[in-house]
Coordinates of C-alpha atoms in Angstrom, one line a residue:
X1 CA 0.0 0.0 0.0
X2 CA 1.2 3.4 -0.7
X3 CA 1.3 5.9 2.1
X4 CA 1.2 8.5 -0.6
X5 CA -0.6 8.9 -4.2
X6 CA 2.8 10.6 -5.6
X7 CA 1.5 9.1 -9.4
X8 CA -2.5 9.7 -9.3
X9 CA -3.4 12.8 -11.8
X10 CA -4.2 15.5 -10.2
X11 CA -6.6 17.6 -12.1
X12 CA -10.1 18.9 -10.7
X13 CA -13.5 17.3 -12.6
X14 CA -14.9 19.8 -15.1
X15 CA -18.3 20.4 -15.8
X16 CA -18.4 17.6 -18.7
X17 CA -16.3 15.2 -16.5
X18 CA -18.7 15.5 -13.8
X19 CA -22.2 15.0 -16.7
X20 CA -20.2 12.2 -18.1
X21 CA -19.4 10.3 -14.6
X22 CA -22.6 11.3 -13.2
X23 CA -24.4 9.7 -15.5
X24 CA -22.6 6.5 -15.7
X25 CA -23.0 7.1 -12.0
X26 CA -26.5 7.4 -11.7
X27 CA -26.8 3.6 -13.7
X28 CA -24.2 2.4 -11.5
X29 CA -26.3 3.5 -8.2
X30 CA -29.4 1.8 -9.6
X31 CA -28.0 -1.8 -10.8
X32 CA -29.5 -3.2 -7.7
X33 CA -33.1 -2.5 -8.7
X34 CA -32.3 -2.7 -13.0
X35 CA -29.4 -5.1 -14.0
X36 CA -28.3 -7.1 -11.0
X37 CA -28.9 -11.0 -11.9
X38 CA -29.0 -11.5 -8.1
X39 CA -31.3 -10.0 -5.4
X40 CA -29.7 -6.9 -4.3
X41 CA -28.4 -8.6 -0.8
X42 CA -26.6 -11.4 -2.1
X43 CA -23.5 -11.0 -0.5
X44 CA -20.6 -9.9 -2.9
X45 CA -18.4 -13.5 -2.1
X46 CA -21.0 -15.3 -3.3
X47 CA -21.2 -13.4 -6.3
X48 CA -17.8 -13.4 -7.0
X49 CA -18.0 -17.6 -6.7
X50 CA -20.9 -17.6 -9.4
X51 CA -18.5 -16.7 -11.7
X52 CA -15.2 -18.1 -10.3
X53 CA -13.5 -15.2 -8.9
X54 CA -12.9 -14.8 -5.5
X55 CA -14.0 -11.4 -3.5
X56 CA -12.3 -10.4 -0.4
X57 CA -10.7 -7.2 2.1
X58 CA -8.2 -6.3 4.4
X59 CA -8.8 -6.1 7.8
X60 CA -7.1 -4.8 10.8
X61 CA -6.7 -6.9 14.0
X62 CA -8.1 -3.5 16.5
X63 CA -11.6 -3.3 14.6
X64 CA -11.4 -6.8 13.8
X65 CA -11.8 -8.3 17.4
X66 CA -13.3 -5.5 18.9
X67 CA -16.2 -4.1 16.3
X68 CA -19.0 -6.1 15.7
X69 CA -20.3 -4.5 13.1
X70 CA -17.2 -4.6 11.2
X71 CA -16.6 -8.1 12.1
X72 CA -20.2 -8.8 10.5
X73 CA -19.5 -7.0 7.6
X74 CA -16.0 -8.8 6.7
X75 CA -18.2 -12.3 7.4
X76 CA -21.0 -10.9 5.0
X77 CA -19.3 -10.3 1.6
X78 CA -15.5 -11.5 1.6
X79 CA -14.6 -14.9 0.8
X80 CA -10.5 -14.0 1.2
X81 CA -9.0 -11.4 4.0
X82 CA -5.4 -10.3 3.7
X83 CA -4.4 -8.3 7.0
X84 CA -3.7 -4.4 6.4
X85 CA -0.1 -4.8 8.7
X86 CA -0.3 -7.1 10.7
X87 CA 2.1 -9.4 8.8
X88 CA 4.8 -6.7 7.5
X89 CA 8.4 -6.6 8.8
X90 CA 8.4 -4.0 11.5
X91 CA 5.4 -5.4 13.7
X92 CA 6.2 -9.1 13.2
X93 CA 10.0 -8.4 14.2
X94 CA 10.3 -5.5 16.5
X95 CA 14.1 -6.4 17.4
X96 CA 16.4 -8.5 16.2
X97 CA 16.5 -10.5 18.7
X98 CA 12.2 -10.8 19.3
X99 CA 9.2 -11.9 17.0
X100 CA 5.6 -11.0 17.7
X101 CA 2.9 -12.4 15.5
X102 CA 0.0 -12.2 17.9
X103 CA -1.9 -10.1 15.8
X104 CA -1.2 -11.7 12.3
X105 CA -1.7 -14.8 14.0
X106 CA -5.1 -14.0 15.2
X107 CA -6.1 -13.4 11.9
X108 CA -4.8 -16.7 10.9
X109 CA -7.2 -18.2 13.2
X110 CA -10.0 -16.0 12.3
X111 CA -9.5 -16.7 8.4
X112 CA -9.4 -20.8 9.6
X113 CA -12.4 -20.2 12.1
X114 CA -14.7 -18.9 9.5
X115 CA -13.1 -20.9 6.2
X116 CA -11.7 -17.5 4.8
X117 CA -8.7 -18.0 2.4
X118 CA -5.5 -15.8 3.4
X119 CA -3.3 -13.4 2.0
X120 CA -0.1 -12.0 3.2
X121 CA 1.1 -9.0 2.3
X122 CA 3.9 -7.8 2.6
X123 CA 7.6 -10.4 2.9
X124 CA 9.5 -7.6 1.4
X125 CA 8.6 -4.0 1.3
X126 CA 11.1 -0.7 1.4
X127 CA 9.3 0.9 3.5
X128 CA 8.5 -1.2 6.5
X129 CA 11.8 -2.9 8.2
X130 CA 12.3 -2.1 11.7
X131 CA 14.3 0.8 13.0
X132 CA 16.9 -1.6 14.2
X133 CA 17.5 -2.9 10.4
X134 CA 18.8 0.6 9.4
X135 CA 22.9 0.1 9.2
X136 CA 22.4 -3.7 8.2
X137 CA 20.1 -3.2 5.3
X138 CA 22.7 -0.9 3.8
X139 CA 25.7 -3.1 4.2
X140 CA 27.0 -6.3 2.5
X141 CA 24.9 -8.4 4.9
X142 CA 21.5 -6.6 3.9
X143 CA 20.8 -8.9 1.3
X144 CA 21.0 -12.0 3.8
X145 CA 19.0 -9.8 6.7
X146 CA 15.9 -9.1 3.6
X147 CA 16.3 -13.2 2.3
X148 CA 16.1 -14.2 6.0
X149 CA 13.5 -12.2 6.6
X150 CA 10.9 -13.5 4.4
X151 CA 12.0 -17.0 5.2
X152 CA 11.0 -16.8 8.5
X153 CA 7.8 -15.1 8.2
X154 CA 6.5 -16.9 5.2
X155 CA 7.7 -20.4 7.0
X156 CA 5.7 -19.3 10.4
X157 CA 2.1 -19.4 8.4
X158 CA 3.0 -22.0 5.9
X159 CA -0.4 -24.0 5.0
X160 CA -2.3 -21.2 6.5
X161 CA -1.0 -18.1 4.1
X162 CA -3.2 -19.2 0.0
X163 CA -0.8 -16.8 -1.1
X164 CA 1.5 -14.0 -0.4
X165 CA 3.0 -10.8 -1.9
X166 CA 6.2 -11.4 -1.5
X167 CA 7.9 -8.3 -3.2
X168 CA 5.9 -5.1 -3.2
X169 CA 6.3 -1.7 -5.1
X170 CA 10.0 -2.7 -6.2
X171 CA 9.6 -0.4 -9.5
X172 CA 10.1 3.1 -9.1
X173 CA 11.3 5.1 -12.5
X174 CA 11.5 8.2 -11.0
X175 CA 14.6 7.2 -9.0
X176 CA 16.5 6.4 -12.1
X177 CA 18.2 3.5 -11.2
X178 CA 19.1 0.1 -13.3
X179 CA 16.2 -1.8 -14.4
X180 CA 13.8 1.1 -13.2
X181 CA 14.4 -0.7 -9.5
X182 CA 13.6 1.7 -6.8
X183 CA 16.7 3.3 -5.2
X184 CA 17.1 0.7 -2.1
X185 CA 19.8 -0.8 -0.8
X186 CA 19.5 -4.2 -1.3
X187 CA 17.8 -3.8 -5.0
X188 CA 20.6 -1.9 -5.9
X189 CA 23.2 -4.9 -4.5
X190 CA 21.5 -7.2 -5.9
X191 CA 19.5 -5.9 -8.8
X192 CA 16.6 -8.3 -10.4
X193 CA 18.6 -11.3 -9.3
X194 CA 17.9 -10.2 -6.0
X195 CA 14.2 -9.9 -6.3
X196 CA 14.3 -13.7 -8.2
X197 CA 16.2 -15.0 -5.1
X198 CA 13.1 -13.7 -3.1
X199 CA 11.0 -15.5 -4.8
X200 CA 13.0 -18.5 -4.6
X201 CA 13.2 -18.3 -0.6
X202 CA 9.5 -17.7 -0.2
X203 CA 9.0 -20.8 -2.5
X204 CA 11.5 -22.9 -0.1
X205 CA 9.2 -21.5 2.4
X206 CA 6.0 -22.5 1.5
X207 CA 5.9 -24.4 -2.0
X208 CA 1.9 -24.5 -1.7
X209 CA 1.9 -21.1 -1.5
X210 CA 1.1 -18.7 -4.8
X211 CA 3.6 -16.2 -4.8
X212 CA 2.8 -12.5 -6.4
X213 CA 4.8 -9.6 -7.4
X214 CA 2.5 -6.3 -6.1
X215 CA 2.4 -2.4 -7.4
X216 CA 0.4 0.9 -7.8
X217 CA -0.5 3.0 -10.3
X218 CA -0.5 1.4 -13.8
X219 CA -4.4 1.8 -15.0
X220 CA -4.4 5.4 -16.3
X221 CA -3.1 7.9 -19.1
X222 CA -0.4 9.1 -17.8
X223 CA 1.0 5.7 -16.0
X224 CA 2.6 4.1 -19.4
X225 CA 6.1 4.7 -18.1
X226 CA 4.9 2.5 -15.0
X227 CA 3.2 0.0 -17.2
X228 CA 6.1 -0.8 -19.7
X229 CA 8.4 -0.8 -16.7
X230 CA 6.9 -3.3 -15.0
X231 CA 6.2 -5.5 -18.0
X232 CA 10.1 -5.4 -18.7
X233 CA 10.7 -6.0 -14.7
X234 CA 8.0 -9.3 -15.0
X235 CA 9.6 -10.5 -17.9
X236 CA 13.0 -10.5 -16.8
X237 CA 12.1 -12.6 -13.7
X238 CA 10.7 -15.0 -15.5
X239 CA 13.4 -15.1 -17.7
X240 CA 15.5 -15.7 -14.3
X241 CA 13.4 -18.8 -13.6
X242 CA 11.9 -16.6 -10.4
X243 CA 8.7 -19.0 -9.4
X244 CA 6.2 -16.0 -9.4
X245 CA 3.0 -17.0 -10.0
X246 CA 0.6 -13.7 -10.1
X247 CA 0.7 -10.0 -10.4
X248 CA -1.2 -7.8 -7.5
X249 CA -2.9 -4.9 -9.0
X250 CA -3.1 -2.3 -6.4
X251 CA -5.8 -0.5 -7.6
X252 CA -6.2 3.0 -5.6
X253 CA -8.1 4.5 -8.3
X254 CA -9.3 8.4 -8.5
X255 CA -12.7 9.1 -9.0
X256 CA -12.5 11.4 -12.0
X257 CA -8.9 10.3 -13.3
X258 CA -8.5 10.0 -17.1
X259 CA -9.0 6.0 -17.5
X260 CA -8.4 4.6 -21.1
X261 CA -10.2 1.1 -21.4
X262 CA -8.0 -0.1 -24.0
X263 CA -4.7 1.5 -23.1
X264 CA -5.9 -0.7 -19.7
X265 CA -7.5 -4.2 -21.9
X266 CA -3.8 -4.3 -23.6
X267 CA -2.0 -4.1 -20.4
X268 CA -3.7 -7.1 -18.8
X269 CA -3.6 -8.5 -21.7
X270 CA 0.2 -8.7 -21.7
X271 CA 0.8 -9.5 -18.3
X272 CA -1.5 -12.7 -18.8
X273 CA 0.9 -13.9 -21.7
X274 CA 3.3 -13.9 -19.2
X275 CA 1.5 -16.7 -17.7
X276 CA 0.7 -14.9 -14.9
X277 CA -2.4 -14.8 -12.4
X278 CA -4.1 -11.2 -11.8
X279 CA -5.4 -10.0 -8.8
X280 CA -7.0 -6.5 -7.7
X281 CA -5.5 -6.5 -4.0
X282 CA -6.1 -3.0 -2.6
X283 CA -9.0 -1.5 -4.0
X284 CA -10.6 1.9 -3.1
X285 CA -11.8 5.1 -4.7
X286 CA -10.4 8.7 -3.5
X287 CA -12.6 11.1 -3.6
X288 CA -10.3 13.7 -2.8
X289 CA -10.3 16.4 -5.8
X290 CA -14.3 16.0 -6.0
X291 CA -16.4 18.7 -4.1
X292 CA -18.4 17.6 -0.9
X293 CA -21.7 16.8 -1.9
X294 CA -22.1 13.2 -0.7
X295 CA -24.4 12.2 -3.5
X296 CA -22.7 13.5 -6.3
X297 CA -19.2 11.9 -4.4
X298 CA -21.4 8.2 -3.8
X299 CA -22.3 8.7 -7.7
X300 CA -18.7 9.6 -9.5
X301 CA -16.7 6.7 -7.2
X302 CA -19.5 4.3 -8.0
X303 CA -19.5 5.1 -11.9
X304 CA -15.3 5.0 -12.0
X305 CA -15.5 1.1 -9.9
X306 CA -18.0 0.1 -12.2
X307 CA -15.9 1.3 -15.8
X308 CA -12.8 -0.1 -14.2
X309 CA -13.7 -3.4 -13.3
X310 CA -16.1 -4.3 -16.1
X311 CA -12.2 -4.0 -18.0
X312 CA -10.3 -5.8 -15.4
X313 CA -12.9 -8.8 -15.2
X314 CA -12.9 -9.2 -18.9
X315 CA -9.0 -10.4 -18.4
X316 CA -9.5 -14.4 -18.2
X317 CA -6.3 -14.3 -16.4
X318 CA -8.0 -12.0 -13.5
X319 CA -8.8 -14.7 -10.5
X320 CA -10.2 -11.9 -7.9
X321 CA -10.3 -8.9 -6.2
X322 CA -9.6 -7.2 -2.7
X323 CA -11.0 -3.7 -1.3
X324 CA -8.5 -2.1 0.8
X325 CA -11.2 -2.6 3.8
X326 CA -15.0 -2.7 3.6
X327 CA -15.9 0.1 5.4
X328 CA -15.1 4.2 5.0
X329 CA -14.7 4.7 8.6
X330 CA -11.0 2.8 9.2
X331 CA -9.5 3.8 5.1
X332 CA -5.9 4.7 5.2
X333 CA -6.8 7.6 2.6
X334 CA -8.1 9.7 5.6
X335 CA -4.3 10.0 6.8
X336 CA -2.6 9.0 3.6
X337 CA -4.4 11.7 1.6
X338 CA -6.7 13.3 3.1
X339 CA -9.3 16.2 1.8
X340 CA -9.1 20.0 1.5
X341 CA -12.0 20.2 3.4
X342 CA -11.0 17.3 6.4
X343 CA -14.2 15.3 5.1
X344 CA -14.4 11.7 5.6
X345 CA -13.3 10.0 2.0
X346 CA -16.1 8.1 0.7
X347 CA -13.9 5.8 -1.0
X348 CA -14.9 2.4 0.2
X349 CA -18.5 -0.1 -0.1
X350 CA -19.8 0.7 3.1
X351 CA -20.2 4.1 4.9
X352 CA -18.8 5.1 8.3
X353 CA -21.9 3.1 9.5
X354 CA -21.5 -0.4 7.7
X355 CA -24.3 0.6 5.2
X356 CA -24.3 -0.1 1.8
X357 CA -23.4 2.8 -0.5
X358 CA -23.7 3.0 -4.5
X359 CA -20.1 1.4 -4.9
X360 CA -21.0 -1.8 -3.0
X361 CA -23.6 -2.0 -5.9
X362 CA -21.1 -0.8 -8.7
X363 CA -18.8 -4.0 -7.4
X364 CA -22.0 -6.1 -7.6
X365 CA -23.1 -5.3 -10.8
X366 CA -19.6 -5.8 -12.3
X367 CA -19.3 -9.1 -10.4
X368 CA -22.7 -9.9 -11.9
X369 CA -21.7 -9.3 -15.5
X370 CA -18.4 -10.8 -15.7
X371 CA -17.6 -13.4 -18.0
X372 CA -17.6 -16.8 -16.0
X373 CA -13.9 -18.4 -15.0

């Protein structure tokens, strides 16, 4: 997950944006009452499974065991949880010497409990080793600390973990570095070679396990520097024999971004003949550069989910898709990227009260209509 939107496009909706989206909107608010194929509370999970896909969200351990609404909400639509986290580096290894997975091991045995499939996310991220990792990471023995790493943790929930990102956001143009690698320590050791040897640990780890490569912002106009980077990045670890099964989609959209559904068809299109598996793994919808009215907000977000993933379903190679959370009231956008005007982001299915808003439908609807697996 991003902790900042650095590549979304940045531009306020216009007049004719906002006639354009709000119509598509207002169809996309209405599918439960005029193109739904199943009544209007069937649970999303279960129309994901119609059609072989698999729906699902993040969840965070606090709301999670202490919220029964939200609780009730995760047990109502997703078939898959993936914890928000609870599994990265710096809370699962607070010293070197100490490893906590109390919380990431509750979900385990929630996911188990209620016959949930589980994600993990993240074995290697830049952002999130502990403080005590600093002088290592940058030294000779960094390489061995990162490989180590994602050993251990991927070993601790093997059989329990259906698959796991175990590289994410590794591609990072902008930093101008070999490969388009992001300016890291150990990725710029080790290059690609070190990304296919992570790969290869978390496959030592857990050979049951699928095993996905994970990144943002590659669905709109001006992203085709991101796209074609990580094509070349996927196709030179396969070319390394790296056993990487699928590519995670972030997919933080924009409500009123510029989205080109063919610029978008070809891109899936060429990651499938790779060979790869697709899966959306952090969806939401920022509704940060629209203005506040909550209707005309509900209507622009539901209309953009519903464009973008009538494309991404059509992709034979897509197997599923995660929001990043179910509900409004606990999205990382209200930190991460928060409004002008301090307004709750209405960015997610549910509200701030666990009720069902016109995106819940928009996901429904596309779920509905998508070609069967």
């Amino acid at each position: 997950m991003r902790n900042n939107i650095g590549q979304w496009p940045t531009k306020h909706i216009d007049r004719r944006t906002f006639l354009l989206a709000a119509g598509a909107g207002i169809a996309a608010a209405s599918v439960q009452v005029s193109r739904a194929d199943e009544p209007s509370e069937t649970p999303l999970r279960q129309r994901a499974e119609k059609k072989g896909l698999v729906f699902g969200t993040e969840v965070n351990a606090g709301p999670l065991f202490s919220l029964k609404q939200y609780q009730d909400a995760v047990l109502r639509d997703a078939a898959m949880i993936v914890p928000e986290n609870e599994m990265k580096w710096r809370p699962t290894q607070p010293t070197a010497r100490q490893s906590n997975y109390f919380n990431a091991d509750r979900i385990a045995k929630f996911a188990k409990d209620n016959m949930l499939l589980l994600r993990g996310h993240t074995a290697v991220w830049h952002q999130n080793p502990p403080a005590w990792t600093k002088d290592i990471i940058g030294s000779d023995d960094g390489q061995t600390l990162v490989l180590d790493h994602a050993r251990e943790l991927i070993s601790h929930f093997r059989g329990r973990v259906m698959e796991w990102d175990v590289v994410n956001e590794a591609i990072a143009p902008e930093d101008g570095m070999p490969d388009n690698l992001r300016n890291w320590a150990p990725y710029n050791k080790g290059g690609i070679d070190f990304i296919a040897d992570c790969f290869h640990a978390a496959r030592e780890a857990d050979p049951n396990a699928n095993l996905y490569y994970n990144d943002y912002s590659v669905y709109y106009q001006n992203q085709g520097h991101r796209r074609d980077a990580i094509l070349s990045f996927l196709e030179k670890l396969r070319s390394k024999g790296a056993p990487i099964d699928g590519f995670g989609i972030q997919s933080h959209l924009i409500a009123n971004a510029e989205f080109d559904e063919n610029v978008y068809r070809r891109f899936l299109s060429e990651v499938a003949d790779l060979g790869l598996k697709i899966r959306a793994t952090e969806l939401d919808v920022s509704d940060v550069r629209l203005e506040p009215d909550i209707k005309l907000r509900d209507t622009i977000v539901a209309a953009h989910t519903k464009q973008y993933l009538d494309v991404f379903f059509n992709e034979p190679a897509v197997v599923g898709l995660l929001t990043w959370g179910m509900t409004d009231r606990f999205s990382w956008l209200h930190e991460g990227w928060p409004r002008k005007d301090r307004l709750q982001q209405r960015c997610l299915p549910l509200d701030d009260k666990f009720a069902k808003k016109p995106m819940w439908y928009a996901i429904a609807d596309a779920l509905d209509h998508a070609p069967s697996r």
